[in-house]
Amino acid sequence: MPFVTKLTFQSGDKTVLDRIVGDLKQHVEKKGAECRGPHADQPKRLNIPQYRSLSPGDEFPAWDYTVYTRRLEIHGADEVARSVTQRAFPDSVHVEVEVEQKKPLGHRRN
C-alpha cells in the first residue's frame, strides 16, 4: 500500500523558506515521484511579551515576528521521501514530517 509523506516547513525568513521548498519540489519531481504543493498557509503574526523580571508590570517592548508555512506531499516513492527527510535544513527552518498509509478504495480491515 502506498504511503503519503506530508512535510510542513515553517520559518520567519520567507526567502529562505521558498528557496528550500522550491529546491525540494524540483528534486522530488526530477526523481519521478509525485509531489503536490507547495501549499502556503496564511502568515502568522506573533506578538510575544517580554518581562524584565518575574514581577508584573515591568516589560520590555514586545517581540513581533511573522511565521511563514509551506506544505508539500510526496505520494508513493518511499525512497525519495526518505532521502528528503534525511536532508540537513538551516536552523531557521522548522520541519515536521508525517507519514500516512493510504489504503485502496474498498479495502476492508481483517
PDB file of C-alpha atoms in Angstrom, residues 49-60:
ATOM      1  CA  PRO A  49       5.603  39.995  25.585  1.00  0.00           C
ATOM      2  CA  GLN A  50       8.981  40.219  27.318  1.00  0.00           C
ATOM      3  CA  TYR A  51       9.278  40.869  31.038  1.00  0.00           C
ATOM      4  CA  ARG A  52      12.271  42.411  32.822  1.00  0.00           C
ATOM      5  CA  SER A  53      11.580  40.389  35.958  1.00  0.00           C
ATOM      6  CA  LEU A  54       9.062  37.968  37.399  1.00  0.00           C
ATOM      7  CA  SER A  55       7.007  40.745  38.956  1.00  0.00           C
ATOM      8  CA  PRO A  56       4.159  42.083  36.806  1.00  0.00           C
ATOM      9  CA  GLY A  57       4.230  45.408  35.054  1.00  0.00           C
ATOM     10  CA  ASP A  58       7.927  45.777  34.203  1.00  0.00           C
ATOM     11  CA  GLU A  59       8.171  44.929  30.476  1.00  0.00           C
ATOM     12  CA  PHE A  60      10.486  45.312  27.525  1.00  0.00           C
TER      13      PHE A  60
END
